[in-house]
XYZ file of C-alpha atoms in Angstrom:
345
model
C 6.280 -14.639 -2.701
C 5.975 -12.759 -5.646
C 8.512 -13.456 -8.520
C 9.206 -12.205 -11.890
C 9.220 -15.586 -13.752
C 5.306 -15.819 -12.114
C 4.258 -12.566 -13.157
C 6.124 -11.376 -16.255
C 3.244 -11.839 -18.620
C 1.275 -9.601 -16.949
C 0.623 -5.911 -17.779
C 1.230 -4.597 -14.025
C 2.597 -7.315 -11.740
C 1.047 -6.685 -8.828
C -0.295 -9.671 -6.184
C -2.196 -8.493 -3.077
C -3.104 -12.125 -1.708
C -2.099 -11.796 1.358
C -2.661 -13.815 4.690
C -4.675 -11.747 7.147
C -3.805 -11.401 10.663
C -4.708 -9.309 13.701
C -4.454 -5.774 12.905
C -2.790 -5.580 9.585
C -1.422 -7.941 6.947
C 1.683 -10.676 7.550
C 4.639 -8.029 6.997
C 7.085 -10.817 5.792
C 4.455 -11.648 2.771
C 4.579 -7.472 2.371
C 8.404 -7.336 2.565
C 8.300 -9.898 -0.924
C 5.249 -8.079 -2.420
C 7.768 -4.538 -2.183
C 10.456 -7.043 -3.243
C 8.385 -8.349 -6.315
C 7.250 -4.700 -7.013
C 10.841 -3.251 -6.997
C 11.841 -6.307 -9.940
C 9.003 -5.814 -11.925
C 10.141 -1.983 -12.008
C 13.706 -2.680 -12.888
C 12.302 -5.141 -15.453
C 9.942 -2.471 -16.842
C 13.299 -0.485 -16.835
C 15.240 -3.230 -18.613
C 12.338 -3.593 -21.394
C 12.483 0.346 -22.244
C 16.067 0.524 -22.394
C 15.256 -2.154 -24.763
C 13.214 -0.674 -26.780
C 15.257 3.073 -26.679
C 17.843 0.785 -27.886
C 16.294 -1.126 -30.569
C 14.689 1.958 -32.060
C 18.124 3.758 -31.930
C 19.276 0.814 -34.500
C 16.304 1.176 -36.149
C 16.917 4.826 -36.472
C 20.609 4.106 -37.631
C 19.372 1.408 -40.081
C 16.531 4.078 -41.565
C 19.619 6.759 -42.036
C 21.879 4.224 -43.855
C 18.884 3.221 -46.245
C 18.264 7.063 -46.881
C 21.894 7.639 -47.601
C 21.784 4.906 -50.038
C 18.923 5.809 -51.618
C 20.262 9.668 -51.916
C 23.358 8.024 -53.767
C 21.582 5.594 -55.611
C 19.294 8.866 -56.704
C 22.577 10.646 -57.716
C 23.549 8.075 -59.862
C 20.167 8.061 -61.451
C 20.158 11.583 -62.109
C 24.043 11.751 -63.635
C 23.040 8.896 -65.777
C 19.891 10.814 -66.819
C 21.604 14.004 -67.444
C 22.863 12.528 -70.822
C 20.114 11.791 -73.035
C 19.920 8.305 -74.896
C 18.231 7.264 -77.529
C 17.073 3.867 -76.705
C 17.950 2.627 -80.146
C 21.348 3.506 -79.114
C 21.867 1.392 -76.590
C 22.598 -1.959 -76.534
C 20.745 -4.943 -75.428
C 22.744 -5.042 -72.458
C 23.035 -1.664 -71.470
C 19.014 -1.280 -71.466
C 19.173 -4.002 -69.260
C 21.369 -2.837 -67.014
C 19.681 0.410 -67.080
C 15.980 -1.796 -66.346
C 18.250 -3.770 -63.008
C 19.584 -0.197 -61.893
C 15.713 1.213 -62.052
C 14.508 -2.328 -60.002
C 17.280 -2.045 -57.342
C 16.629 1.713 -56.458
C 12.857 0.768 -56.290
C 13.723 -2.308 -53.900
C 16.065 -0.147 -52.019
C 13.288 2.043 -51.440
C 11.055 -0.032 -50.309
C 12.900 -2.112 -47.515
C 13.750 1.786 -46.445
C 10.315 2.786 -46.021
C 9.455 -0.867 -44.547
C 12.390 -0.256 -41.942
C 11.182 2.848 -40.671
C 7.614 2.154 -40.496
C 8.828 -0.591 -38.313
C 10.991 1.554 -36.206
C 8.030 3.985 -35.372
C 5.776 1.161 -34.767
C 7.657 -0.367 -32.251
C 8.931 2.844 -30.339
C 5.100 4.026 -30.565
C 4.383 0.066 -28.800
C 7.039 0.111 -26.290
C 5.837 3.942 -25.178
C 2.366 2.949 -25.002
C 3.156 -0.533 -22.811
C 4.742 1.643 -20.356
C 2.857 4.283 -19.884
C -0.284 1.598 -19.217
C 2.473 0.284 -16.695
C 2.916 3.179 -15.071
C -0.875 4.477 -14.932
C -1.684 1.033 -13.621
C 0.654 0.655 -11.265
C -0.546 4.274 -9.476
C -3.754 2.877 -9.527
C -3.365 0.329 -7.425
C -1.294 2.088 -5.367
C -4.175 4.642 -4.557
C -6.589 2.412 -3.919
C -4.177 0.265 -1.486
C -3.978 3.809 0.257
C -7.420 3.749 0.451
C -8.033 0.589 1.995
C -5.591 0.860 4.502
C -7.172 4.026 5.945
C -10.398 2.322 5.545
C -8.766 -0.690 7.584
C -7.617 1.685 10.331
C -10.929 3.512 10.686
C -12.840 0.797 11.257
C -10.303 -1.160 13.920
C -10.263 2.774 15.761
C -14.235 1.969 16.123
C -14.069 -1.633 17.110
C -11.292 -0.864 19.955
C -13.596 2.034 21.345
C -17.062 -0.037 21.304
C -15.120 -2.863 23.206
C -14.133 0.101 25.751
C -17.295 1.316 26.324
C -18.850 -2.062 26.641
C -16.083 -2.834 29.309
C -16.538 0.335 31.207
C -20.002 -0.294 31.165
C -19.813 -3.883 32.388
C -18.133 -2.520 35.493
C -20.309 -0.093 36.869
C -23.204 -2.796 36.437
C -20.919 -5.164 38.509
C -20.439 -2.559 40.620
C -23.778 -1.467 41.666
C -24.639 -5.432 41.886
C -22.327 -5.768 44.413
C -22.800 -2.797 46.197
C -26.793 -4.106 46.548
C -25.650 -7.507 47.708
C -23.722 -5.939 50.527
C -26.474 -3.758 51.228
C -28.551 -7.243 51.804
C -25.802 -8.735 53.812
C -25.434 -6.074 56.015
C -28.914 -5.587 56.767
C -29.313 -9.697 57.488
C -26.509 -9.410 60.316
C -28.552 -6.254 61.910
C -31.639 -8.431 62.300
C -29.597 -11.439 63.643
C -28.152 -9.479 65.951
C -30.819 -7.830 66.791
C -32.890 -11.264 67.530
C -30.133 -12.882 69.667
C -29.266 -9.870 71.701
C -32.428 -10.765 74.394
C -31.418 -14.614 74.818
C -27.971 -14.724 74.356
C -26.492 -11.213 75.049
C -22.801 -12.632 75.530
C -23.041 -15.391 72.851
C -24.165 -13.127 70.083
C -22.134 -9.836 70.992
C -19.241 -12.335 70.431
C -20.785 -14.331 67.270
C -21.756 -10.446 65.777
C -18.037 -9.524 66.200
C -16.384 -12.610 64.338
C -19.667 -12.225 62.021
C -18.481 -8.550 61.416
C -14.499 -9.170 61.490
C -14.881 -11.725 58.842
C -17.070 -9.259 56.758
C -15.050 -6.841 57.055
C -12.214 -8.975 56.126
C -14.191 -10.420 53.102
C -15.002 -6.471 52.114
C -11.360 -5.498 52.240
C -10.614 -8.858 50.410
C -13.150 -7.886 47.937
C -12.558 -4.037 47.055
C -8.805 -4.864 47.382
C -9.867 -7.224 44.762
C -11.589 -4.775 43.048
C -9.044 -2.163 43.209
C -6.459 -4.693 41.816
C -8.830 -5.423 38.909
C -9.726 -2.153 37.749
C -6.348 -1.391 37.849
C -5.409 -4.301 35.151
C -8.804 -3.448 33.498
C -7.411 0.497 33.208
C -3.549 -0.761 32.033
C -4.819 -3.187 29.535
C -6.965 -0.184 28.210
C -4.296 1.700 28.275
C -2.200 -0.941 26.351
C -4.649 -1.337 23.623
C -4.706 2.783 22.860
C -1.027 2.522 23.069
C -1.333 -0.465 20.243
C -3.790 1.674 18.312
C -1.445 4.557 18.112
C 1.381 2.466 16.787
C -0.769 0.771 14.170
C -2.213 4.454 13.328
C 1.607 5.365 13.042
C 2.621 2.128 11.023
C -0.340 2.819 8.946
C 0.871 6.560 8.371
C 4.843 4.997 7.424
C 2.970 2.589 4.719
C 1.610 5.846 3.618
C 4.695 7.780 2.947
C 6.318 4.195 1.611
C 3.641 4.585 -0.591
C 4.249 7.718 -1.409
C 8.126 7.043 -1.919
C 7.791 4.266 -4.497
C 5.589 6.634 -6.428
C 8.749 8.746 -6.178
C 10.584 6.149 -7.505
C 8.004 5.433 -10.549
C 8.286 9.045 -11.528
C 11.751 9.019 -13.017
C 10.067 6.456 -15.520
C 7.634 8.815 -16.570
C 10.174 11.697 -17.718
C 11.788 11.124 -21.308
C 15.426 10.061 -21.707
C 18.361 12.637 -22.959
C 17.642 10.960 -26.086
C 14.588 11.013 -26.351
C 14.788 14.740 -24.966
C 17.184 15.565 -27.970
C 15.198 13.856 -30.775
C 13.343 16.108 -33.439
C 9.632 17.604 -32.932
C 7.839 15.208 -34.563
C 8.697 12.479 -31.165
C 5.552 10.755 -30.156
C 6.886 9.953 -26.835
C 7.615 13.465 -25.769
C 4.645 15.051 -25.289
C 2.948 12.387 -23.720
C 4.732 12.714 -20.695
C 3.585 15.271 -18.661
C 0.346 13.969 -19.802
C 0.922 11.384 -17.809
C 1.803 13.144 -14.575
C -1.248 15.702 -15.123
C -3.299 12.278 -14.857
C -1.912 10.939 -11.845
C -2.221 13.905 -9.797
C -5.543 14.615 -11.080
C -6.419 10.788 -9.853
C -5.262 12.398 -5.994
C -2.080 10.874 -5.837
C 0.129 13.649 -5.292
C 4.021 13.263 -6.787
C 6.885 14.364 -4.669
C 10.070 16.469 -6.586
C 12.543 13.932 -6.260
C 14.363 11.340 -4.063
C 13.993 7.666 -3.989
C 13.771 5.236 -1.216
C 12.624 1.808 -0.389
C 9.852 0.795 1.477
C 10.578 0.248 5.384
C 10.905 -3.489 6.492
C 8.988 -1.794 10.241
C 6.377 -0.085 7.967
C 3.488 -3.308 8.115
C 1.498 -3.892 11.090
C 2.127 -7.094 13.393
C -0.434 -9.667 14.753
C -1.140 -8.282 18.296
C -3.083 -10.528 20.507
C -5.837 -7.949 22.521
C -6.665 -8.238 25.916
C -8.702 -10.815 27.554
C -12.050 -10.090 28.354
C -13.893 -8.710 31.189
C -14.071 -10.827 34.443
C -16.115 -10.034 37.484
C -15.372 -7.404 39.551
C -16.173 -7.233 43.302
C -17.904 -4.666 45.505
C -16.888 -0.637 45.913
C -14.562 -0.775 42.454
C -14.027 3.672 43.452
C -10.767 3.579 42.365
C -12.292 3.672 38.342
C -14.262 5.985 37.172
C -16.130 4.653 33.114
C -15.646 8.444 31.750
C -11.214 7.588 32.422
C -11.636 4.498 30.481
C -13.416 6.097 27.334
C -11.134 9.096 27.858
C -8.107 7.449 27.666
C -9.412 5.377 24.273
C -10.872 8.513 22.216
C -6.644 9.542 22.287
C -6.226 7.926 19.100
């Protein structure tokens, strides 16, 4: 589970260890991974607002010191209006005159300190979460990426294993239609041999002999009937799997798409930093930012929010067992139906 006391320090808190299973990844590890992912974003939040705030004080602080100094310069300049001759003055006026001339100058300098301070950290915050965001649509892309990887390469395993199935039954097939062949022939030349010494015995002995293969023939196709039948619905299952995962991978696609949706609002200044004066460094940076993203071919919707789907991540499914033997005259399956019926997806 991914927490924000474990990954605070980092720079984008993301953790993609997760336990593989059949067909996609553990969805309750995937349902804290969005969970972790949705703090760190409201933490990322929390931090800017942070930040807008501090430099707001800062801002206030840096206007306080400038009004000071503008008074502290009026005084300066009323006082210098009249001339003095420094004979004139007495040994404590010229040093109140020397304190007046060492506060303005300290004045000035803790304003100048302040605001260099203020920009600095407004510049720092801005640039921490911009990396945040570029970062955090990185990884996003490539998990994109992955996935469809992941789901083109399952697509090819599930039709090999088709075609090796449907392949494995007409071999069976043909075996079995040989060995009946052979045991057909066999009872023709036994019959034939018996016929001249004992007509009676082996007209009777030919007709259980051929009852009980006939039997064992109905037995067997019935059998083999019955089996291609499970052998064409457990195809059929597996397609109807692969379309769901193709479908859950397609939903982790748009979820993907809607928590970039839900990182753009980040991106775009605030109404105060909208309102404040040309020479912003934050402003123009952030279409700057989108340009990048999309040019990385991660496209941005317009608007809207919404949070990944708790159905969205694939589940462990178990596949069929594999092929068994199947018995003579399998006609009711034909290989092409099988591969048909997998080349859907």
């Amino acid at each position: 589970m991914v927490t924000a006391a474990d990954t605070r320090g980092d720079l984008v808190p993301l953790r993609t260890d997760f336990d593989l299973v059949w067909r996609g990844y553990d969805r309750h590890q995937v349902r804290h991974y969005v969970r972790g992912v949705e703090a760190e974003l409201r933490l990322a939040a929390v931090d800017r607002d942070a930040a807008v705030a501090r430099a707001e004080d800062l801002t206030r602080q840096l206007e306080a010191a400038r009004g000071e100094i503008a008074e502290l310069r009026g005084r300066v300049d009323r006082i210098s209006r009249t001339p003095i001759e420094p004979s004139a003055l007495t040994e404590r006026l010229g040093r109140m005159v020397e304190l007046a001339h060492e506060e303005a100058a300290d004045v000035t300098e803790r304003a100048r300190a302040a605001a260099e301070q203020c920009w600095a950290t407004a510049s720092q915050a801005t640039d921490r979460l911009r990396q945040r965001a570029d970062q955090l649509v990185a990884e996003l892309d490539r998990r994109r990426r992955e996935m469809e990887t992941e789901h083109r390469e399952l697509m090819a395993r599930s039709r090999e294993r088709v075609t090796t199935m449907a392949a494995e039954a007409a071999r069976r097939r043909r075996e079995l239609d040989e060995r009946s062949a052979r045991l057909r022939e066999e009872v023709e030349t036994d019959f034939e041999l018996a016929m001249s010494a004992r007509r009676a015995e082996a007209r009777q002995a030919i007709a259980e002999q051929e009852r009980a293969a006939r039997e064992r023939a109905d037995r067997l196709v019935r059998e083999a009937r019955e089996y291609a039948e499970r052998i064409v619905a457990e195809a059929r299952h597996e397609v109807d799997v692969l379309r769901a995962h193709r479908g859950r991978l397609a939903e982790d696609l748009r979820a993907a798409h809607r928590l970039l949706a839900d990182v753009e609002p980040l991106l775009h200044p605030l109404p105060e930093e909208a309102s404040a004066p040309q020479g912003d460094p934050v402003a123009p940076d952030v279409p700057a930012a989108r340009n990048g993203a999309e040019a990385a071919g991660v496209p941005l919707p317009p608007g809207g929010s919404a949070s990944a789907s708790d159905g969205s991540v694939a589940r462990g499914d178990s596949l069929p067992p594999g092929g068994r033997a199947v018995p003579p005259r399998v006609e009711a399956v034909a290989p092409d139906r099988v591969l048909t019926g997998a080349s859907v997806a």
